[in-house]
Amino acid sequence: MSACKTFKTIRQSLLIAVTSATLLVGCGQPDSRSTSDIVSETSSTLDLNDAQAREMARVVDNARPELELLKEIRVQLREEMLAQMQQDEVNAEDLTALLEAKWASVHAKLPALAQKFTEFHKMLTPEQRTKVKERMSKGLESNHFERLQSSNTSRIVFGMSIALDLDDLQEREISNLINTLRSKAAEIKQQHKEIREEIYEQMQQDSVNVQDIEALLDVRWSEVKSKLPLLAQGFTSLHTILTPEQRMKISEKLEKRWESGKHGNR
């Protein structure tokens, strides 16, 4: 089991809300791709006609400001995580405040995101909306909390121990931390299921109301906000367990992975 998978679990938990909002717009990773590429791929998948392709291009272009904000928040969180990991001490309350401030900036964009979802829905035929629903279903079912549940704690700790040369006490503490996060995963998984079902229902309707979509997004936003203290505490606990040298190794692995992903999206 690669140790970086465990590091990725902590990182992905902090970023799950950002990627969820992007997915609801139905555009994948538009911040790193041109409008023509997105329209071309969507046209191929959904067999869009010329009028639909033009409308799709308009929706994507109009969504750029919101999606660029989400991208900026991701980058800022990554940079802050690297900085926090290398500090001598981390305060869970301060980290929670930071996450809540970043997440609050997303809330202001919910009306615009709801409008883009509504426009995307309106331009599609019922058959095309069914295809979109199937793609969204596949993407949302592979969520990070389900992967955390399916991972064996001992394997994760073993991988981290090899990578970081953990002592026996550190292994026990990290095992307890993982099990604590796992205990919350069932509740979070059920909330995700309920949100998914509402999204599917909206996508299958003949028409959608922008206020209803905004309310759905607001529920999702509030759900994630309520978990930020837990995520901050998990990060703080991991920081406390590790030595400065081990934290440096984690920072280096995270930075390399993010740089690799950034180059891969170009």
PDB file of C-alpha atoms in Angstrom:
ATOM      1  CA  MET A   1       0.000   0.000   0.000  1.00  0.00           C
ATOM      2  CA  SER A   2       1.598   3.290  -1.060  1.00  0.00           C
ATOM      3  CA  ALA A   3       1.954   5.760   1.785  1.00  0.00           C
ATOM      4  CA  CYS A   4       0.990   8.622  -0.506  1.00  0.00           C
ATOM      5  CA  LYS A   5      -2.537   7.160  -0.737  1.00  0.00           C
ATOM      6  CA  THR A   6      -3.032   7.918   2.940  1.00  0.00           C
ATOM      7  CA  PHE A   7      -1.663  11.430   2.520  1.00  0.00           C
ATOM      8  CA  LYS A   8      -4.013  11.786  -0.441  1.00  0.00           C
ATOM      9  CA  THR A   9      -6.994  10.822   1.751  1.00  0.00           C
ATOM     10  CA  ILE A  10      -6.348  13.779   4.064  1.00  0.00           C
ATOM     11  CA  ARG A  11      -5.768  16.135   1.138  1.00  0.00           C
ATOM     12  CA  GLN A  12      -8.791  14.934  -0.837  1.00  0.00           C
ATOM     13  CA  SER A  13     -11.070  15.282   2.173  1.00  0.00           C
ATOM     14  CA  LEU A  14     -10.222  18.975   2.335  1.00  0.00           C
ATOM     15  CA  LEU A  15     -10.816  19.422  -1.391  1.00  0.00           C
ATOM     16  CA  ILE A  16     -13.839  17.209  -1.946  1.00  0.00           C
ATOM     17  CA  ALA A  17     -16.268  20.129  -1.847  1.00  0.00           C
ATOM     18  CA  VAL A  18     -14.459  22.005  -4.597  1.00  0.00           C
ATOM     19  CA  THR A  19     -14.525  19.100  -7.026  1.00  0.00           C
ATOM     20  CA  SER A  20     -18.166  18.355  -6.189  1.00  0.00           C
ATOM     21  CA  ALA A  21     -19.268  21.848  -7.196  1.00  0.00           C
ATOM     22  CA  THR A  22     -17.393  21.540 -10.491  1.00  0.00           C
ATOM     23  CA  LEU A  23     -18.981  18.169 -11.221  1.00  0.00           C
ATOM     24  CA  LEU A  24     -22.485  19.577 -10.698  1.00  0.00           C
ATOM     25  CA  VAL A  25     -21.888  22.016 -13.544  1.00  0.00           C
ATOM     26  CA  GLY A  26     -21.253  19.000 -15.755  1.00  0.00           C
ATOM     27  CA  CYS A  27     -17.981  20.195 -17.229  1.00  0.00           C
ATOM     28  CA  GLY A  28     -15.344  17.927 -15.706  1.00  0.00           C
ATOM     29  CA  GLN A  29     -12.109  19.945 -15.417  1.00  0.00           C
ATOM     30  CA  PRO A  30     -12.852  23.032 -17.526  1.00  0.00           C
ATOM     31  CA  ASP A  31     -10.291  25.229 -15.758  1.00  0.00           C
ATOM     32  CA  SER A  32      -7.475  23.398 -17.557  1.00  0.00           C
ATOM     33  CA  ARG A  33      -9.167  22.805 -20.914  1.00  0.00           C
ATOM     34  CA  SER A  34     -10.342  25.032 -23.717  1.00  0.00           C
ATOM     35  CA  THR A  35     -14.017  25.592 -24.431  1.00  0.00           C
ATOM     36  CA  SER A  36     -13.671  23.917 -27.821  1.00  0.00           C
ATOM     37  CA  ASP A  37     -12.170  20.796 -26.211  1.00  0.00           C
ATOM     38  CA  ILE A  38     -15.002  20.583 -23.682  1.00  0.00           C
ATOM     39  CA  VAL A  39     -17.666  21.093 -26.351  1.00  0.00           C
ATOM     40  CA  SER A  40     -15.996  18.539 -28.625  1.00  0.00           C
ATOM     41  CA  GLU A  41     -15.883  15.887 -25.911  1.00  0.00           C
ATOM     42  CA  THR A  42     -19.444  16.608 -24.787  1.00  0.00           C
ATOM     43  CA  SER A  43     -20.686  16.544 -28.381  1.00  0.00           C
ATOM     44  CA  SER A  44     -19.047  13.169 -28.906  1.00  0.00           C
ATOM     45  CA  THR A  45     -20.545  11.738 -25.722  1.00  0.00           C
ATOM     46  CA  LEU A  46     -24.053  13.183 -26.063  1.00  0.00           C
ATOM     47  CA  ASP A  47     -24.258  13.566 -29.855  1.00  0.00           C
ATOM     48  CA  LEU A  48     -25.041  17.291 -29.648  1.00  0.00           C
ATOM     49  CA  ASN A  49     -26.404  19.039 -32.714  1.00  0.00           C
ATOM     50  CA  ASP A  50     -24.924  22.334 -33.946  1.00  0.00           C
ATOM     51  CA  ALA A  51     -27.324  24.511 -31.965  1.00  0.00           C
ATOM     52  CA  GLN A  52     -26.643  22.542 -28.794  1.00  0.00           C
ATOM     53  CA  ALA A  53     -22.887  22.761 -29.339  1.00  0.00           C
ATOM     54  CA  ARG A  54     -23.113  26.549 -29.640  1.00  0.00           C
ATOM     55  CA  GLU A  55     -25.229  26.748 -26.485  1.00  0.00           C
ATOM     56  CA  MET A  56     -22.788  24.468 -24.677  1.00  0.00           C
ATOM     57  CA  ALA A  57     -19.918  26.768 -25.619  1.00  0.00           C
ATOM     58  CA  ARG A  58     -21.845  29.758 -24.256  1.00  0.00           C
ATOM     59  CA  VAL A  59     -22.595  27.995 -20.959  1.00  0.00           C
ATOM     60  CA  VAL A  60     -18.961  26.953 -20.508  1.00  0.00           C
ATOM     61  CA  ASP A  61     -17.648  30.437 -21.291  1.00  0.00           C
ATOM     62  CA  ASN A  62     -20.113  32.027 -18.874  1.00  0.00           C
ATOM     63  CA  ALA A  63     -19.142  29.546 -16.156  1.00  0.00           C
ATOM     64  CA  ARG A  64     -15.442  30.397 -16.352  1.00  0.00           C
ATOM     65  CA  PRO A  65     -15.416  33.018 -13.547  1.00  0.00           C
ATOM     66  CA  GLU A  66     -16.993  30.616 -11.042  1.00  0.00           C
ATOM     67  CA  LEU A  67     -14.776  27.725 -12.084  1.00  0.00           C
ATOM     68  CA  GLU A  68     -11.655  29.872 -11.941  1.00  0.00           C
ATOM     69  CA  LEU A  69     -12.597  30.774  -8.370  1.00  0.00           C
ATOM     70  CA  LEU A  70     -12.854  27.084  -7.490  1.00  0.00           C
ATOM     71  CA  LYS A  71      -9.455  26.502  -9.061  1.00  0.00           C
ATOM     72  CA  GLU A  72      -7.965  29.393  -7.093  1.00  0.00           C
ATOM     73  CA  ILE A  73      -9.379  28.015  -3.839  1.00  0.00           C
ATOM     74  CA  ARG A  74      -7.859  24.601  -4.575  1.00  0.00           C
ATOM     75  CA  VAL A  75      -4.460  26.179  -5.166  1.00  0.00           C
ATOM     76  CA  GLN A  76      -4.687  28.311  -2.027  1.00  0.00           C
ATOM     77  CA  LEU A  77      -5.666  25.316   0.099  1.00  0.00           C
ATOM     78  CA  ARG A  78      -2.795  23.273  -1.269  1.00  0.00           C
ATOM     79  CA  GLU A  79      -0.290  26.015  -0.549  1.00  0.00           C
ATOM     80  CA  GLU A  80      -1.691  26.545   2.935  1.00  0.00           C
ATOM     81  CA  MET A  81      -1.568  22.821   3.690  1.00  0.00           C
ATOM     82  CA  LEU A  82       2.085  22.668   2.710  1.00  0.00           C
ATOM     83  CA  ALA A  83       2.831  25.663   4.917  1.00  0.00           C
ATOM     84  CA  GLN A  84       0.839  24.233   7.843  1.00  0.00           C
ATOM     85  CA  MET A  85       2.495  20.819   7.573  1.00  0.00           C
ATOM     86  CA  GLN A  86       5.957  22.356   7.914  1.00  0.00           C
ATOM     87  CA  GLN A  87       5.117  24.511  10.946  1.00  0.00           C
ATOM     88  CA  ASP A  88       6.246  23.448  14.416  1.00  0.00           C
ATOM     89  CA  GLU A  89       2.668  23.597  15.710  1.00  0.00           C
ATOM     90  CA  VAL A  90      -0.811  23.603  14.157  1.00  0.00           C
ATOM     91  CA  ASN A  91      -3.945  24.846  15.906  1.00  0.00           C
ATOM     92  CA  ALA A  92      -7.142  23.014  14.942  1.00  0.00           C
ATOM     93  CA  GLU A  93      -9.328  26.081  15.578  1.00  0.00           C
ATOM     94  CA  ASP A  94      -7.134  28.283  13.394  1.00  0.00           C
ATOM     95  CA  LEU A  95      -7.160  25.678  10.630  1.00  0.00           C
ATOM     96  CA  THR A  96     -10.939  25.335  10.878  1.00  0.00           C
ATOM     97  CA  ALA A  97     -11.312  29.117  10.580  1.00  0.00           C
ATOM     98  CA  LEU A  98      -9.109  29.084   7.486  1.00  0.00           C
ATOM     99  CA  LEU A  99     -11.130  26.317   5.832  1.00  0.00           C
ATOM    100  CA  GLU A 100     -14.433  27.998   6.693  1.00  0.00           C
ATOM    101  CA  ALA A 101     -13.249  31.303   5.239  1.00  0.00           C
ATOM    102  CA  LYS A 102     -12.249  29.627   1.973  1.00  0.00           C
ATOM    103  CA  TRP A 103     -15.491  27.667   1.838  1.00  0.00           C
ATOM    104  CA  ALA A 104     -17.561  30.796   2.520  1.00  0.00           C
ATOM    105  CA  SER A 105     -16.254  32.309  -0.714  1.00  0.00           C
ATOM    106  CA  VAL A 106     -17.746  29.339  -2.585  1.00  0.00           C
ATOM    107  CA  HIS A 107     -21.185  30.015  -1.087  1.00  0.00           C
ATOM    108  CA  ALA A 108     -21.395  33.383  -2.829  1.00  0.00           C
ATOM    109  CA  LYS A 109     -21.096  31.577  -6.176  1.00  0.00           C
ATOM    110  CA  LEU A 110     -23.894  29.059  -5.597  1.00  0.00           C
ATOM    111  CA  PRO A 111     -26.583  31.109  -7.423  1.00  0.00           C
ATOM    112  CA  ALA A 112     -24.359  31.353 -10.506  1.00  0.00           C
ATOM    113  CA  LEU A 113     -23.539  27.631 -10.385  1.00  0.00           C
ATOM    114  CA  ALA A 114     -27.247  26.807 -10.066  1.00  0.00           C
ATOM    115  CA  GLN A 115     -27.977  28.979 -13.094  1.00  0.00           C
ATOM    116  CA  LYS A 116     -25.315  27.171 -15.159  1.00  0.00           C
ATOM    117  CA  PHE A 117     -26.729  23.779 -14.172  1.00  0.00           C
ATOM    118  CA  THR A 118     -30.206  24.936 -15.210  1.00  0.00           C
ATOM    119  CA  GLU A 119     -28.942  26.199 -18.574  1.00  0.00           C
ATOM    120  CA  PHE A 120     -27.064  22.948 -19.164  1.00  0.00           C
ATOM    121  CA  HIS A 121     -30.203  20.933 -18.344  1.00  0.00           C
ATOM    122  CA  LYS A 122     -32.410  23.048 -20.613  1.00  0.00           C
ATOM    123  CA  MET A 123     -30.275  22.547 -23.719  1.00  0.00           C
ATOM    124  CA  LEU A 124     -30.353  18.726 -23.521  1.00  0.00           C
ATOM    125  CA  THR A 125     -32.916  16.193 -24.692  1.00  0.00           C
ATOM    126  CA  PRO A 126     -34.307  13.624 -22.216  1.00  0.00           C
ATOM    127  CA  GLU A 127     -32.039  10.965 -23.737  1.00  0.00           C
ATOM    128  CA  GLN A 128     -28.986  13.177 -23.357  1.00  0.00           C
ATOM    129  CA  ARG A 129     -29.879  13.982 -19.753  1.00  0.00           C
ATOM    130  CA  THR A 130     -30.027  10.255 -19.049  1.00  0.00           C
ATOM    131  CA  LYS A 131     -26.477   9.894 -20.372  1.00  0.00           C
ATOM    132  CA  VAL A 132     -25.309  12.780 -18.198  1.00  0.00           C
ATOM    133  CA  LYS A 133     -26.971  11.186 -15.178  1.00  0.00           C
ATOM    134  CA  GLU A 134     -25.115   7.922 -15.858  1.00  0.00           C
ATOM    135  CA  ARG A 135     -21.762   9.710 -16.105  1.00  0.00           C
ATOM    136  CA  MET A 136     -22.413  11.701 -12.929  1.00  0.00           C
ATOM    137  CA  SER A 137     -23.399   8.494 -11.157  1.00  0.00           C
ATOM    138  CA  LYS A 138     -20.119   6.800 -12.043  1.00  0.00           C
ATOM    139  CA  GLY A 139     -18.078   9.807 -10.953  1.00  0.00           C
ATOM    140  CA  LEU A 140     -19.862  10.342  -7.652  1.00  0.00           C
ATOM    141  CA  GLU A 141     -19.852   6.666  -6.692  1.00  0.00           C
ATOM    142  CA  SER A 142     -16.046   6.636  -6.602  1.00  0.00           C
ATOM    143  CA  ASN A 143     -15.928   9.161  -3.769  1.00  0.00           C
ATOM    144  CA  HIS A 144     -13.009   9.454  -1.375  1.00  0.00           C
ATOM    145  CA  PHE A 145     -14.870   8.433   1.772  1.00  0.00           C
ATOM    146  CA  GLU A 146     -15.905   5.125   0.205  1.00  0.00           C
ATOM    147  CA  ARG A 147     -12.267   4.472  -0.640  1.00  0.00           C
ATOM    148  CA  LEU A 148     -11.340   5.289   2.943  1.00  0.00           C
ATOM    149  CA  GLN A 149     -13.904   2.768   4.185  1.00  0.00           C
ATOM    150  CA  SER A 150     -12.687   0.020   1.850  1.00  0.00           C
ATOM    151  CA  SER A 151      -9.005   0.492   2.710  1.00  0.00           C
ATOM    152  CA  ASN A 152      -7.528  -1.752   5.384  1.00  0.00           C
ATOM    153  CA  THR A 153      -6.173   0.297   8.300  1.00  0.00           C
ATOM    154  CA  SER A 154      -3.224  -2.007   8.894  1.00  0.00           C
ATOM    155  CA  ARG A 155      -2.192  -1.796   5.235  1.00  0.00           C
ATOM    156  CA  ILE A 156      -2.337   1.993   5.286  1.00  0.00           C
ATOM    157  CA  VAL A 157      -0.289   2.191   8.474  1.00  0.00           C
ATOM    158  CA  PHE A 158       2.182  -0.371   7.122  1.00  0.00           C
ATOM    159  CA  GLY A 159       2.721   1.698   3.973  1.00  0.00           C
ATOM    160  CA  MET A 160       3.191   4.886   5.978  1.00  0.00           C
ATOM    161  CA  SER A 161       5.556   3.140   8.376  1.00  0.00           C
ATOM    162  CA  ILE A 162       7.814   2.044   5.537  1.00  0.00           C
ATOM    163  CA  ALA A 163       7.786   5.474   3.886  1.00  0.00           C
ATOM    164  CA  LEU A 164       8.278   7.500   7.090  1.00  0.00           C
ATOM    165  CA  ASP A 165      10.008   5.015   9.404  1.00  0.00           C
ATOM    166  CA  LEU A 166       7.291   5.302  12.049  1.00  0.00           C
ATOM    167  CA  ASP A 167       7.943   3.985  15.535  1.00  0.00           C
ATOM    168  CA  ASP A 168       5.459   1.723  17.357  1.00  0.00           C
ATOM    169  CA  LEU A 169       3.718   4.588  19.152  1.00  0.00           C
ATOM    170  CA  GLN A 170       3.269   6.545  15.919  1.00  0.00           C
ATOM    171  CA  GLU A 171       1.810   3.477  14.219  1.00  0.00           C
ATOM    172  CA  ARG A 172      -0.770   3.072  16.994  1.00  0.00           C
ATOM    173  CA  GLU A 173      -1.690   6.764  16.977  1.00  0.00           C
ATOM    174  CA  ILE A 174      -2.090   6.899  13.200  1.00  0.00           C
ATOM    175  CA  SER A 175      -4.142   3.698  13.301  1.00  0.00           C
ATOM    176  CA  ASN A 176      -6.465   5.312  15.868  1.00  0.00           C
ATOM    177  CA  LEU A 177      -6.716   8.460  13.741  1.00  0.00           C
ATOM    178  CA  ILE A 178      -7.659   6.495  10.619  1.00  0.00           C
ATOM    179  CA  ASN A 179     -10.276   4.505  12.540  1.00  0.00           C
ATOM    180  CA  THR A 180     -11.754   7.734  13.916  1.00  0.00           C
ATOM    181  CA  LEU A 181     -12.118   9.143  10.409  1.00  0.00           C
ATOM    182  CA  ARG A 182     -13.516   5.824   9.224  1.00  0.00           C
ATOM    183  CA  SER A 183     -16.199   5.896  11.937  1.00  0.00           C
ATOM    184  CA  LYS A 184     -17.522   9.136  10.431  1.00  0.00           C
ATOM    185  CA  ALA A 185     -17.437   7.785   6.879  1.00  0.00           C
ATOM    186  CA  ALA A 186     -20.728   5.865   7.124  1.00  0.00           C
ATOM    187  CA  GLU A 187     -22.645   9.022   8.074  1.00  0.00           C
ATOM    188  CA  ILE A 188     -20.957  11.040   5.337  1.00  0.00           C
ATOM    189  CA  LYS A 189     -21.578   8.281   2.784  1.00  0.00           C
ATOM    190  CA  GLN A 190     -25.313   8.330   3.550  1.00  0.00           C
ATOM    191  CA  GLN A 191     -25.414  12.108   3.118  1.00  0.00           C
ATOM    192  CA  HIS A 192     -23.615  11.785  -0.210  1.00  0.00           C
ATOM    193  CA  LYS A 193     -26.138   9.149  -1.317  1.00  0.00           C
ATOM    194  CA  GLU A 194     -29.060  11.429  -0.523  1.00  0.00           C
ATOM    195  CA  ILE A 195     -27.496  14.325  -2.425  1.00  0.00           C
ATOM    196  CA  ARG A 196     -26.728  12.072  -5.416  1.00  0.00           C
ATOM    197  CA  GLU A 197     -30.317  10.879  -5.562  1.00  0.00           C
ATOM    198  CA  GLU A 198     -31.576  14.472  -5.572  1.00  0.00           C
ATOM    199  CA  ILE A 199     -29.145  15.401  -8.334  1.00  0.00           C
ATOM    200  CA  TYR A 200     -30.253  12.403 -10.415  1.00  0.00           C
ATOM    201  CA  GLU A 201     -33.894  13.324  -9.898  1.00  0.00           C
ATOM    202  CA  GLN A 202     -33.266  16.894 -11.024  1.00  0.00           C
ATOM    203  CA  MET A 203     -31.354  15.747 -14.113  1.00  0.00           C
ATOM    204  CA  GLN A 204     -34.199  13.425 -15.161  1.00  0.00           C
ATOM    205  CA  GLN A 205     -36.954  16.034 -14.826  1.00  0.00           C
ATOM    206  CA  ASP A 206     -38.397  17.687 -17.914  1.00  0.00           C
ATOM    207  CA  SER A 207     -37.578  21.101 -16.436  1.00  0.00           C
ATOM    208  CA  VAL A 208     -35.657  22.386 -13.447  1.00  0.00           C
ATOM    209  CA  ASN A 209     -36.045  25.467 -11.292  1.00  0.00           C
ATOM    210  CA  VAL A 210     -32.911  27.472 -10.596  1.00  0.00           C
ATOM    211  CA  GLN A 211     -34.057  28.163  -7.023  1.00  0.00           C
ATOM    212  CA  ASP A 212     -34.427  24.424  -6.390  1.00  0.00           C
ATOM    213  CA  ILE A 213     -30.924  23.764  -7.715  1.00  0.00           C
ATOM    214  CA  GLU A 214     -29.528  26.585  -5.600  1.00  0.00           C
ATOM    215  CA  ALA A 215     -31.209  25.102  -2.524  1.00  0.00           C
ATOM    216  CA  LEU A 216     -29.701  21.705  -3.324  1.00  0.00           C
ATOM    217  CA  LEU A 217     -26.245  23.221  -3.681  1.00  0.00           C
ATOM    218  CA  ASP A 218     -26.736  25.076  -0.419  1.00  0.00           C
ATOM    219  CA  VAL A 219     -27.484  21.793   1.348  1.00  0.00           C
ATOM    220  CA  ARG A 220     -24.292  20.324  -0.096  1.00  0.00           C
ATOM    221  CA  TRP A 221     -22.338  23.416   0.948  1.00  0.00           C
ATOM    222  CA  SER A 222     -23.695  23.242   4.501  1.00  0.00           C
ATOM    223  CA  GLU A 223     -22.985  19.517   4.702  1.00  0.00           C
ATOM    224  CA  VAL A 224     -19.330  20.040   3.864  1.00  0.00           C
ATOM    225  CA  LYS A 225     -19.060  23.075   6.159  1.00  0.00           C
ATOM    226  CA  SER A 226     -20.221  20.980   9.101  1.00  0.00           C
ATOM    227  CA  LYS A 227     -17.346  18.545   8.489  1.00  0.00           C
ATOM    228  CA  LEU A 228     -14.565  21.151   8.347  1.00  0.00           C
ATOM    229  CA  PRO A 229     -13.774  21.021  12.104  1.00  0.00           C
ATOM    230  CA  LEU A 230     -13.369  17.233  11.857  1.00  0.00           C
ATOM    231  CA  LEU A 231     -11.066  17.564   8.853  1.00  0.00           C
ATOM    232  CA  ALA A 232      -9.028  20.247  10.592  1.00  0.00           C
ATOM    233  CA  GLN A 233      -8.726  18.093  13.713  1.00  0.00           C
ATOM    234  CA  GLY A 234      -7.621  15.111  11.627  1.00  0.00           C
ATOM    235  CA  PHE A 235      -4.944  17.182   9.932  1.00  0.00           C
ATOM    236  CA  THR A 236      -3.815  18.598  13.282  1.00  0.00           C
ATOM    237  CA  SER A 237      -3.656  15.135  14.841  1.00  0.00           C
ATOM    238  CA  LEU A 238      -1.526  13.808  11.990  1.00  0.00           C
ATOM    239  CA  HIS A 239       0.771  16.829  12.312  1.00  0.00           C
ATOM    240  CA  THR A 240       1.177  16.219  16.059  1.00  0.00           C
ATOM    241  CA  ILE A 241       2.036  12.541  15.596  1.00  0.00           C
ATOM    242  CA  LEU A 242       4.825  13.102  13.077  1.00  0.00           C
ATOM    243  CA  THR A 243       8.337  14.463  13.526  1.00  0.00           C
ATOM    244  CA  PRO A 244       9.530  17.538  11.572  1.00  0.00           C
ATOM    245  CA  GLU A 245      11.484  15.246   9.238  1.00  0.00           C
ATOM    246  CA  GLN A 246       8.433  13.087   8.566  1.00  0.00           C
ATOM    247  CA  ARG A 247       6.267  16.136   7.950  1.00  0.00           C
ATOM    248  CA  MET A 248       8.834  17.370   5.457  1.00  0.00           C
ATOM    249  CA  LYS A 249       8.614  14.054   3.592  1.00  0.00           C
ATOM    250  CA  ILE A 250       4.832  14.360   3.405  1.00  0.00           C
ATOM    251  CA  SER A 251       5.095  17.932   2.126  1.00  0.00           C
ATOM    252  CA  GLU A 252       7.547  16.860  -0.557  1.00  0.00           C
ATOM    253  CA  LYS A 253       5.295  13.992  -1.676  1.00  0.00           C
ATOM    254  CA  LEU A 254       2.235  16.238  -1.801  1.00  0.00           C
ATOM    255  CA  GLU A 255       4.065  18.931  -3.737  1.00  0.00           C
ATOM    256  CA  LYS A 256       5.398  16.434  -6.282  1.00  0.00           C
ATOM    257  CA  ARG A 257       1.976  14.884  -6.753  1.00  0.00           C
ATOM    258  CA  TRP A 258       0.287  18.258  -7.238  1.00  0.00           C
ATOM    259  CA  GLU A 259       2.965  19.403  -9.668  1.00  0.00           C
ATOM    260  CA  SER A 260       2.603  16.161 -11.603  1.00  0.00           C
ATOM    261  CA  GLY A 261      -1.161  16.585 -11.758  1.00  0.00           C
ATOM    262  CA  LYS A 262      -0.833  20.208 -12.858  1.00  0.00           C
ATOM    263  CA  HIS A 263       1.438  19.284 -15.746  1.00  0.00           C
ATOM    264  CA  GLY A 264      -0.834  16.398 -16.672  1.00  0.00           C
ATOM    265  CA  ASN A 265      -3.820  18.750 -17.058  1.00  0.00           C
ATOM    266  CA  ARG A 266      -2.099  21.055 -19.475  1.00  0.00           C
TER     267      ARG A 266
END
